[in-house]
Amino acid sequence: NEIKAAFREGAGFYVCGDGLHMAPAVRRTLIDIYREETGSAQEEANMWADSMERDHGRYVADVFV
């Protein structure tokens, strides 16, 4: 899958649009990919996603509600 390959290579993800449905679904998908790739628990994956958004800028969401 191209998304998984991009993730492994350190790609950033930029999401723009619906903040109620689409953006949370994208974030959940990235968390699922992380868990699949690392075997981590949900809590660790959530912390990873927070870090990717807050500290590393690999996940950026520009959304509206």
PDB file of N, CA, C and O in Angstrom:
ATOM      1  N   ASN A   1       0.844  -1.180   0.000  1.00  0.00           N
ATOM      2  CA  ASN A   1       0.000   0.000   0.000  1.00  0.00           C
ATOM      3  C   ASN A   1       0.889   1.243   0.000  1.00  0.00           C
ATOM      4  O   ASN A   1       1.853   1.340   0.750  1.00  0.00           O
ATOM      5  N   GLU A   2       0.567   2.208  -0.811  1.00  0.00           N
ATOM      6  CA  GLU A   2       1.371   3.425  -0.949  1.00  0.00           C
ATOM      7  C   GLU A   2       1.406   4.254   0.328  1.00  0.00           C
ATOM      8  O   GLU A   2       2.425   4.865   0.652  1.00  0.00           O
ATOM      9  N   ILE A   3       0.306   4.307   1.061  1.00  0.00           N
ATOM     10  CA  ILE A   3       0.256   5.083   2.300  1.00  0.00           C
ATOM     11  C   ILE A   3       1.210   4.482   3.329  1.00  0.00           C
ATOM     12  O   ILE A   3       1.970   5.189   3.986  1.00  0.00           O
ATOM     13  N   LYS A   4       1.179   3.168   3.466  1.00  0.00           N
ATOM     14  CA  LYS A   4       2.076   2.506   4.416  1.00  0.00           C
ATOM     15  C   LYS A   4       3.536   2.734   4.037  1.00  0.00           C
ATOM     16  O   LYS A   4       4.374   2.984   4.901  1.00  0.00           O
ATOM     17  N   ALA A   5       3.848   2.650   2.756  1.00  0.00           N
ATOM     18  CA  ALA A   5       5.223   2.867   2.309  1.00  0.00           C
ATOM     19  C   ALA A   5       5.655   4.299   2.600  1.00  0.00           C
ATOM     20  O   ALA A   5       6.770   4.540   3.076  1.00  0.00           O
ATOM     21  N   ALA A   6       4.775   5.256   2.341  1.00  0.00           N
ATOM     22  CA  ALA A   6       5.104   6.663   2.615  1.00  0.00           C
ATOM     23  C   ALA A   6       5.318   6.874   4.111  1.00  0.00           C
ATOM     24  O   ALA A   6       6.242   7.578   4.529  1.00  0.00           O
ATOM     25  N   PHE A   7       4.484   6.252   4.936  1.00  0.00           N
ATOM     26  CA  PHE A   7       4.614   6.347   6.387  1.00  0.00           C
ATOM     27  C   PHE A   7       5.978   5.816   6.830  1.00  0.00           C
ATOM     28  O   PHE A   7       6.686   6.455   7.599  1.00  0.00           O
ATOM     29  N   ARG A   8       6.342   4.643   6.337  1.00  0.00           N
ATOM     30  CA  ARG A   8       7.626   4.040   6.698  1.00  0.00           C
ATOM     31  C   ARG A   8       8.806   4.941   6.329  1.00  0.00           C
ATOM     32  O   ARG A   8       9.828   4.926   6.995  1.00  0.00           O
ATOM     33  N   GLU A   9       8.648   5.688   5.262  1.00  0.00           N
ATOM     34  CA  GLU A   9       9.730   6.548   4.771  1.00  0.00           C
ATOM     35  C   GLU A   9       9.720   7.928   5.426  1.00  0.00           C
ATOM     36  O   GLU A   9      10.509   8.794   5.051  1.00  0.00           O
ATOM     37  N   GLY A  10       8.816   8.158   6.388  1.00  0.00           N
ATOM     38  CA  GLY A  10       8.813   9.409   7.129  1.00  0.00           C
ATOM     39  C   GLY A  10       7.985  10.521   6.520  1.00  0.00           C
ATOM     40  O   GLY A  10       8.169  11.687   6.858  1.00  0.00           O
ATOM     41  N   ALA A  11       7.052  10.186   5.658  1.00  0.00           N
ATOM     42  CA  ALA A  11       6.217  11.196   5.006  1.00  0.00           C
ATOM     43  C   ALA A  11       5.372  11.963   6.019  1.00  0.00           C
ATOM     44  O   ALA A  11       5.033  11.461   7.082  1.00  0.00           O
ATOM     45  N   GLY A  12       5.047  13.188   5.642  1.00  0.00           N
ATOM     46  CA  GLY A  12       4.106  13.986   6.413  1.00  0.00           C
ATOM     47  C   GLY A  12       2.727  13.862   5.795  1.00  0.00           C
ATOM     48  O   GLY A  12       2.591  13.572   4.611  1.00  0.00           O
ATOM     49  N   PHE A  13       1.693  14.066   6.608  1.00  0.00           N
ATOM     50  CA  PHE A  13       0.322  13.965   6.133  1.00  0.00           C
ATOM     51  C   PHE A  13      -0.392  15.264   6.445  1.00  0.00           C
ATOM     52  O   PHE A  13      -0.386  15.728   7.583  1.00  0.00           O
ATOM     53  N   TYR A  14      -0.987  15.856   5.420  1.00  0.00           N
ATOM     54  CA  TYR A  14      -1.714  17.110   5.551  1.00  0.00           C
ATOM     55  C   TYR A  14      -3.172  16.852   5.189  1.00  0.00           C
ATOM     56  O   TYR A  14      -3.459  16.355   4.114  1.00  0.00           O
ATOM     57  N   VAL A  15      -4.070  17.187   6.111  1.00  0.00           N
ATOM     58  CA  VAL A  15      -5.492  16.941   5.926  1.00  0.00           C
ATOM     59  C   VAL A  15      -6.210  18.279   5.972  1.00  0.00           C
ATOM     60  O   VAL A  15      -5.992  19.072   6.881  1.00  0.00           O
ATOM     61  N   CYS A  16      -7.064  18.502   4.991  1.00  0.00           N
ATOM     62  CA  CYS A  16      -7.843  19.730   4.961  1.00  0.00           C
ATOM     63  C   CYS A  16      -9.278  19.353   4.635  1.00  0.00           C
ATOM     64  O   CYS A  16      -9.524  18.633   3.672  1.00  0.00           O
ATOM     65  N   GLY A  17     -10.206  19.804   5.476  1.00  0.00           N
ATOM     66  CA  GLY A  17     -11.607  19.517   5.196  1.00  0.00           C
ATOM     67  C   GLY A  17     -12.429  19.316   6.446  1.00  0.00           C
ATOM     68  O   GLY A  17     -12.206  19.977   7.459  1.00  0.00           O
ATOM     69  N   ASP A  18     -13.331  18.384   6.357  1.00  0.00           N
ATOM     70  CA  ASP A  18     -14.314  18.098   7.388  1.00  0.00           C
ATOM     71  C   ASP A  18     -13.658  17.643   8.686  1.00  0.00           C
ATOM     72  O   ASP A  18     -13.037  16.586   8.746  1.00  0.00           O
ATOM     73  N   GLY A  19     -13.818  18.453   9.737  1.00  0.00           N
ATOM     74  CA  GLY A  19     -13.218  18.137  11.024  1.00  0.00           C
ATOM     75  C   GLY A  19     -14.056  17.212  11.886  1.00  0.00           C
ATOM     76  O   GLY A  19     -13.580  16.716  12.906  1.00  0.00           O
ATOM     77  N   LEU A  20     -15.294  16.959  11.494  1.00  0.00           N
ATOM     78  CA  LEU A  20     -16.157  16.085  12.294  1.00  0.00           C
ATOM     79  C   LEU A  20     -16.017  14.613  11.916  1.00  0.00           C
ATOM     80  O   LEU A  20     -16.110  13.747  12.778  1.00  0.00           O
ATOM     81  N   HIS A  21     -15.805  14.329  10.642  1.00  0.00           N
ATOM     82  CA  HIS A  21     -15.794  12.937  10.201  1.00  0.00           C
ATOM     83  C   HIS A  21     -14.491  12.554   9.501  1.00  0.00           C
ATOM     84  O   HIS A  21     -13.858  11.573   9.873  1.00  0.00           O
ATOM     85  N   MET A  22     -14.116  13.312   8.478  1.00  0.00           N
ATOM     86  CA  MET A  22     -12.982  12.937   7.652  1.00  0.00           C
ATOM     87  C   MET A  22     -11.665  13.002   8.423  1.00  0.00           C
ATOM     88  O   MET A  22     -10.910  12.029   8.436  1.00  0.00           O
ATOM     89  N   ALA A  23     -11.368  14.118   9.071  1.00  0.00           N
ATOM     90  CA  ALA A  23     -10.086  14.266   9.762  1.00  0.00           C
ATOM     91  C   ALA A  23      -9.900  13.226  10.874  1.00  0.00           C
ATOM     92  O   ALA A  23      -8.833  12.609  10.961  1.00  0.00           O
ATOM     93  N   PRO A  24     -10.916  12.979  11.718  1.00  0.00           N
ATOM     94  CA  PRO A  24     -10.737  11.922  12.726  1.00  0.00           C
ATOM     95  C   PRO A  24     -10.532  10.540  12.096  1.00  0.00           C
ATOM     96  O   PRO A  24      -9.768   9.729  12.618  1.00  0.00           O
ATOM     97  N   ALA A  25     -11.177  10.281  10.961  1.00  0.00           N
ATOM     98  CA  ALA A  25     -11.011   8.988  10.290  1.00  0.00           C
ATOM     99  C   ALA A  25      -9.588   8.837   9.756  1.00  0.00           C
ATOM    100  O   ALA A  25      -8.997   7.756   9.848  1.00  0.00           O
ATOM    101  N   VAL A  26      -9.024   9.916   9.219  1.00  0.00           N
ATOM    102  CA  VAL A  26      -7.643   9.873   8.732  1.00  0.00           C
ATOM    103  C   VAL A  26      -6.697   9.615   9.900  1.00  0.00           C
ATOM    104  O   VAL A  26      -5.788   8.784   9.809  1.00  0.00           O
ATOM    105  N   ARG A  27      -6.910  10.303  10.996  1.00  0.00           N
ATOM    106  CA  ARG A  27      -6.048  10.116  12.176  1.00  0.00           C
ATOM    107  C   ARG A  27      -6.130   8.682  12.692  1.00  0.00           C
ATOM    108  O   ARG A  27      -5.118   8.063  12.992  1.00  0.00           O
ATOM    109  N   ARG A  28      -7.348   8.142  12.760  1.00  0.00           N
ATOM    110  CA  ARG A  28      -7.514   6.747  13.192  1.00  0.00           C
ATOM    111  C   ARG A  28      -6.791   5.790  12.253  1.00  0.00           C
ATOM    112  O   ARG A  28      -6.186   4.813  12.691  1.00  0.00           O
ATOM    113  N   THR A  29      -6.848   6.067  10.966  1.00  0.00           N
ATOM    114  CA  THR A  29      -6.175   5.213   9.995  1.00  0.00           C
ATOM    115  C   THR A  29      -4.662   5.253  10.192  1.00  0.00           C
ATOM    116  O   THR A  29      -4.002   4.211  10.159  1.00  0.00           O
ATOM    117  N   LEU A  30      -4.107   6.438  10.413  1.00  0.00           N
ATOM    118  CA  LEU A  30      -2.670   6.540  10.672  1.00  0.00           C
ATOM    119  C   LEU A  30      -2.288   5.797  11.946  1.00  0.00           C
ATOM    120  O   LEU A  30      -1.250   5.119  11.995  1.00  0.00           O
ATOM    121  N   ILE A  31      -3.127   5.897  12.972  1.00  0.00           N
ATOM    122  CA  ILE A  31      -2.882   5.162  14.216  1.00  0.00           C
ATOM    123  C   ILE A  31      -2.933   3.658  13.958  1.00  0.00           C
ATOM    124  O   ILE A  31      -2.085   2.905  14.444  1.00  0.00           O
ATOM    125  N   ASP A  32      -3.900   3.213  13.171  1.00  0.00           N
ATOM    126  CA  ASP A  32      -4.003   1.789  12.843  1.00  0.00           C
ATOM    127  C   ASP A  32      -2.756   1.309  12.100  1.00  0.00           C
ATOM    128  O   ASP A  32      -2.245   0.217  12.372  1.00  0.00           O
ATOM    129  N   ILE A  33      -2.280   2.117  11.162  1.00  0.00           N
ATOM    130  CA  ILE A  33      -1.057   1.763  10.424  1.00  0.00           C
ATOM    131  C   ILE A  33       0.117   1.677  11.386  1.00  0.00           C
ATOM    132  O   ILE A  33       0.909   0.726  11.333  1.00  0.00           O
ATOM    133  N   TYR A  34       0.234   2.645  12.277  1.00  0.00           N
ATOM    134  CA  TYR A  34       1.324   2.633  13.257  1.00  0.00           C
ATOM    135  C   TYR A  34       1.257   1.369  14.106  1.00  0.00           C
ATOM    136  O   TYR A  34       2.278   0.698  14.313  1.00  0.00           O
ATOM    137  N   ARG A  35       0.080   1.035  14.594  1.00  0.00           N
ATOM    138  CA  ARG A  35      -0.068  -0.157  15.432  1.00  0.00           C
ATOM    139  C   ARG A  35       0.296  -1.415  14.664  1.00  0.00           C
ATOM    140  O   ARG A  35       0.952  -2.312  15.191  1.00  0.00           O
ATOM    141  N   GLU A  36      -0.132  -1.487  13.414  1.00  0.00           N
ATOM    142  CA  GLU A  36       0.174  -2.646  12.583  1.00  0.00           C
ATOM    143  C   GLU A  36       1.681  -2.770  12.345  1.00  0.00           C
ATOM    144  O   GLU A  36       2.239  -3.864  12.399  1.00  0.00           O
ATOM    145  N   GLU A  37       2.321  -1.646  12.097  1.00  0.00           N
ATOM    146  CA  GLU A  37       3.757  -1.652  11.796  1.00  0.00           C
ATOM    147  C   GLU A  37       4.614  -1.906  13.028  1.00  0.00           C
ATOM    148  O   GLU A  37       5.696  -2.462  12.917  1.00  0.00           O
ATOM    149  N   THR A  38       4.146  -1.469  14.209  1.00  0.00           N
ATOM    150  CA  THR A  38       4.985  -1.544  15.410  1.00  0.00           C
ATOM    151  C   THR A  38       4.514  -2.577  16.428  1.00  0.00           C
ATOM    152  O   THR A  38       5.268  -2.922  17.338  1.00  0.00           O
ATOM    153  N   GLY A  39       3.268  -3.015  16.321  1.00  0.00           N
ATOM    154  CA  GLY A  39       2.716  -3.934  17.308  1.00  0.00           C
ATOM    155  C   GLY A  39       2.401  -3.262  18.637  1.00  0.00           C
ATOM    156  O   GLY A  39       2.237  -3.921  19.655  1.00  0.00           O
ATOM    157  N   SER A  40       2.292  -1.944  18.631  1.00  0.00           N
ATOM    158  CA  SER A  40       2.066  -1.196  19.873  1.00  0.00           C
ATOM    159  C   SER A  40       0.602  -1.249  20.310  1.00  0.00           C
ATOM    160  O   SER A  40      -0.297  -1.541  19.527  1.00  0.00           O
ATOM    161  N   ALA A  41       0.393  -0.919  21.574  1.00  0.00           N
ATOM    162  CA  ALA A  41      -0.949  -0.848  22.149  1.00  0.00           C
ATOM    163  C   ALA A  41      -1.614   0.463  21.722  1.00  0.00           C
ATOM    164  O   ALA A  41      -0.954   1.410  21.275  1.00  0.00           O
ATOM    165  N   GLN A  42      -2.925   0.536  21.894  1.00  0.00           N
ATOM    166  CA  GLN A  42      -3.696   1.716  21.497  1.00  0.00           C
ATOM    167  C   GLN A  42      -3.196   2.987  22.180  1.00  0.00           C
ATOM    168  O   GLN A  42      -3.043   4.013  21.532  1.00  0.00           O
ATOM    169  N   GLU A  43      -2.945   2.926  23.486  1.00  0.00           N
ATOM    170  CA  GLU A  43      -2.516   4.116  24.221  1.00  0.00           C
ATOM    171  C   GLU A  43      -1.178   4.642  23.684  1.00  0.00           C
ATOM    172  O   GLU A  43      -1.010   5.846  23.491  1.00  0.00           O
ATOM    173  N   GLU A  44      -0.240   3.743  23.440  1.00  0.00           N
ATOM    174  CA  GLU A  44       1.050   4.158  22.879  1.00  0.00           C
ATOM    175  C   GLU A  44       0.870   4.771  21.494  1.00  0.00           C
ATOM    176  O   GLU A  44       1.492   5.778  21.161  1.00  0.00           O
ATOM    177  N   ALA A  45       0.001   4.177  20.684  1.00  0.00           N
ATOM    178  CA  ALA A  45      -0.252   4.693  19.339  1.00  0.00           C
ATOM    179  C   ALA A  45      -0.892   6.079  19.400  1.00  0.00           C
ATOM    180  O   ALA A  45      -0.560   6.954  18.590  1.00  0.00           O
ATOM    181  N   ASN A  46      -1.787   6.299  20.341  1.00  0.00           N
ATOM    182  CA  ASN A  46      -2.397   7.626  20.500  1.00  0.00           C
ATOM    183  C   ASN A  46      -1.337   8.655  20.889  1.00  0.00           C
ATOM    184  O   ASN A  46      -1.352   9.787  20.379  1.00  0.00           O
ATOM    185  N   MET A  47      -0.444   8.276  21.786  1.00  0.00           N
ATOM    186  CA  MET A  47       0.634   9.194  22.186  1.00  0.00           C
ATOM    187  C   MET A  47       1.553   9.483  20.999  1.00  0.00           C
ATOM    188  O   MET A  47       1.999  10.613  20.806  1.00  0.00           O
ATOM    189  N   TRP A  48       1.822   8.479  20.185  1.00  0.00           N
ATOM    190  CA  TRP A  48       2.633   8.673  18.987  1.00  0.00           C
ATOM    191  C   TRP A  48       1.956   9.683  18.061  1.00  0.00           C
ATOM    192  O   TRP A  48       2.600  10.611  17.557  1.00  0.00           O
ATOM    193  N   ALA A  49       0.641   9.523  17.838  1.00  0.00           N
ATOM    194  CA  ALA A  49      -0.087  10.432  16.951  1.00  0.00           C
ATOM    195  C   ALA A  49      -0.056  11.857  17.496  1.00  0.00           C
ATOM    196  O   ALA A  49       0.140  12.815  16.731  1.00  0.00           O
ATOM    197  N   ASP A  50      -0.238  11.996  18.802  1.00  0.00           N
ATOM    198  CA  ASP A  50      -0.149  13.323  19.413  1.00  0.00           C
ATOM    199  C   ASP A  50       1.223  13.942  19.159  1.00  0.00           C
ATOM    200  O   ASP A  50       1.331  15.121  18.824  1.00  0.00           O
ATOM    201  N   SER A  51       2.264  13.144  19.311  1.00  0.00           N
ATOM    202  CA  SER A  51       3.627  13.633  19.100  1.00  0.00           C
ATOM    203  C   SER A  51       3.859  14.003  17.637  1.00  0.00           C
ATOM    204  O   SER A  51       4.498  15.009  17.338  1.00  0.00           O
ATOM    205  N   MET A  52       3.348  13.191  16.711  1.00  0.00           N
ATOM    206  CA  MET A  52       3.526  13.476  15.282  1.00  0.00           C
ATOM    207  C   MET A  52       2.838  14.788  14.917  1.00  0.00           C
ATOM    208  O   MET A  52       3.324  15.534  14.079  1.00  0.00           O
ATOM    209  N   GLU A  53       1.737  15.078  15.583  1.00  0.00           N
ATOM    210  CA  GLU A  53       0.992  16.301  15.319  1.00  0.00           C
ATOM    211  C   GLU A  53       1.644  17.502  16.008  1.00  0.00           C
ATOM    212  O   GLU A  53       1.883  18.533  15.385  1.00  0.00           O
ATOM    213  N   ARG A  54       1.965  17.355  17.253  1.00  0.00           N
ATOM    214  CA  ARG A  54       2.434  18.471  18.080  1.00  0.00           C
ATOM    215  C   ARG A  54       3.931  18.747  17.919  1.00  0.00           C
ATOM    216  O   ARG A  54       4.334  19.897  17.769  1.00  0.00           O
ATOM    217  N   ASP A  55       4.752  17.722  17.943  1.00  0.00           N
ATOM    218  CA  ASP A  55       6.202  17.911  18.008  1.00  0.00           C
ATOM    219  C   ASP A  55       6.917  17.802  16.670  1.00  0.00           C
ATOM    220  O   ASP A  55       7.938  18.451  16.462  1.00  0.00           O
ATOM    221  N   HIS A  56       6.413  16.964  15.783  1.00  0.00           N
ATOM    222  CA  HIS A  56       7.148  16.679  14.550  1.00  0.00           C
ATOM    223  C   HIS A  56       6.520  17.271  13.297  1.00  0.00           C
ATOM    224  O   HIS A  56       7.170  17.329  12.263  1.00  0.00           O
ATOM    225  N   GLY A  57       5.264  17.668  13.374  1.00  0.00           N
ATOM    226  CA  GLY A  57       4.601  18.252  12.212  1.00  0.00           C
ATOM    227  C   GLY A  57       4.374  17.275  11.075  1.00  0.00           C
ATOM    228  O   GLY A  57       4.152  17.689   9.941  1.00  0.00           O
ATOM    229  N   ARG A  58       4.395  15.981  11.361  1.00  0.00           N
ATOM    230  CA  ARG A  58       4.156  14.984  10.306  1.00  0.00           C
ATOM    231  C   ARG A  58       2.675  14.789  10.031  1.00  0.00           C
ATOM    232  O   ARG A  58       2.306  14.225   9.013  1.00  0.00           O
ATOM    233  N   TYR A  59       1.835  15.228  10.952  1.00  0.00           N
ATOM    234  CA  TYR A  59       0.392  15.173  10.733  1.00  0.00           C
ATOM    235  C   TYR A  59      -0.162  16.564  11.022  1.00  0.00           C
ATOM    236  O   TYR A  59      -0.104  17.043  12.157  1.00  0.00           O
ATOM    237  N   VAL A  60      -0.684  17.215   9.992  1.00  0.00           N
ATOM    238  CA  VAL A  60      -1.218  18.561  10.118  1.00  0.00           C
ATOM    239  C   VAL A  60      -2.660  18.550   9.620  1.00  0.00           C
ATOM    240  O   VAL A  60      -2.924  18.105   8.507  1.00  0.00           O
ATOM    241  N   ALA A  61      -3.565  19.030  10.457  1.00  0.00           N
ATOM    242  CA  ALA A  61      -4.980  19.056  10.076  1.00  0.00           C
ATOM    243  C   ALA A  61      -5.470  20.500  10.065  1.00  0.00           C
ATOM    244  O   ALA A  61      -5.362  21.217  11.047  1.00  0.00           O
ATOM    245  N   ASP A  62      -5.980  20.933   8.927  1.00  0.00           N
ATOM    246  CA  ASP A  62      -6.606  22.242   8.755  1.00  0.00           C
ATOM    247  C   ASP A  62      -8.077  21.941   8.459  1.00  0.00           C
ATOM    248  O   ASP A  62      -8.418  21.628   7.327  1.00  0.00           O
ATOM    249  N   VAL A  63      -8.900  21.966   9.500  1.00  0.00           N
ATOM    250  CA  VAL A  63     -10.252  21.463   9.348  1.00  0.00           C
ATOM    251  C   VAL A  63     -11.306  22.493   9.749  1.00  0.00           C
ATOM    252  O   VAL A  63     -11.020  23.456  10.434  1.00  0.00           O
ATOM    253  N   PHE A  64     -12.514  22.235   9.301  1.00  0.00           N
ATOM    254  CA  PHE A  64     -13.663  23.053   9.687  1.00  0.00           C
ATOM    255  C   PHE A  64     -14.752  22.137  10.221  1.00  0.00           C
ATOM    256  O   PHE A  64     -14.773  20.953   9.940  1.00  0.00           O
ATOM    257  N   VAL A  65     -15.624  22.686  11.029  1.00  0.00           N
ATOM    258  CA  VAL A  65     -16.736  21.903  11.596  1.00  0.00           C
ATOM    259  C   VAL A  65     -18.059  22.459  11.158  1.00  0.00           C
ATOM    260  O   VAL A  65     -18.186  23.538  10.703  1.00  0.00           O
TER     261      VAL A  65
END
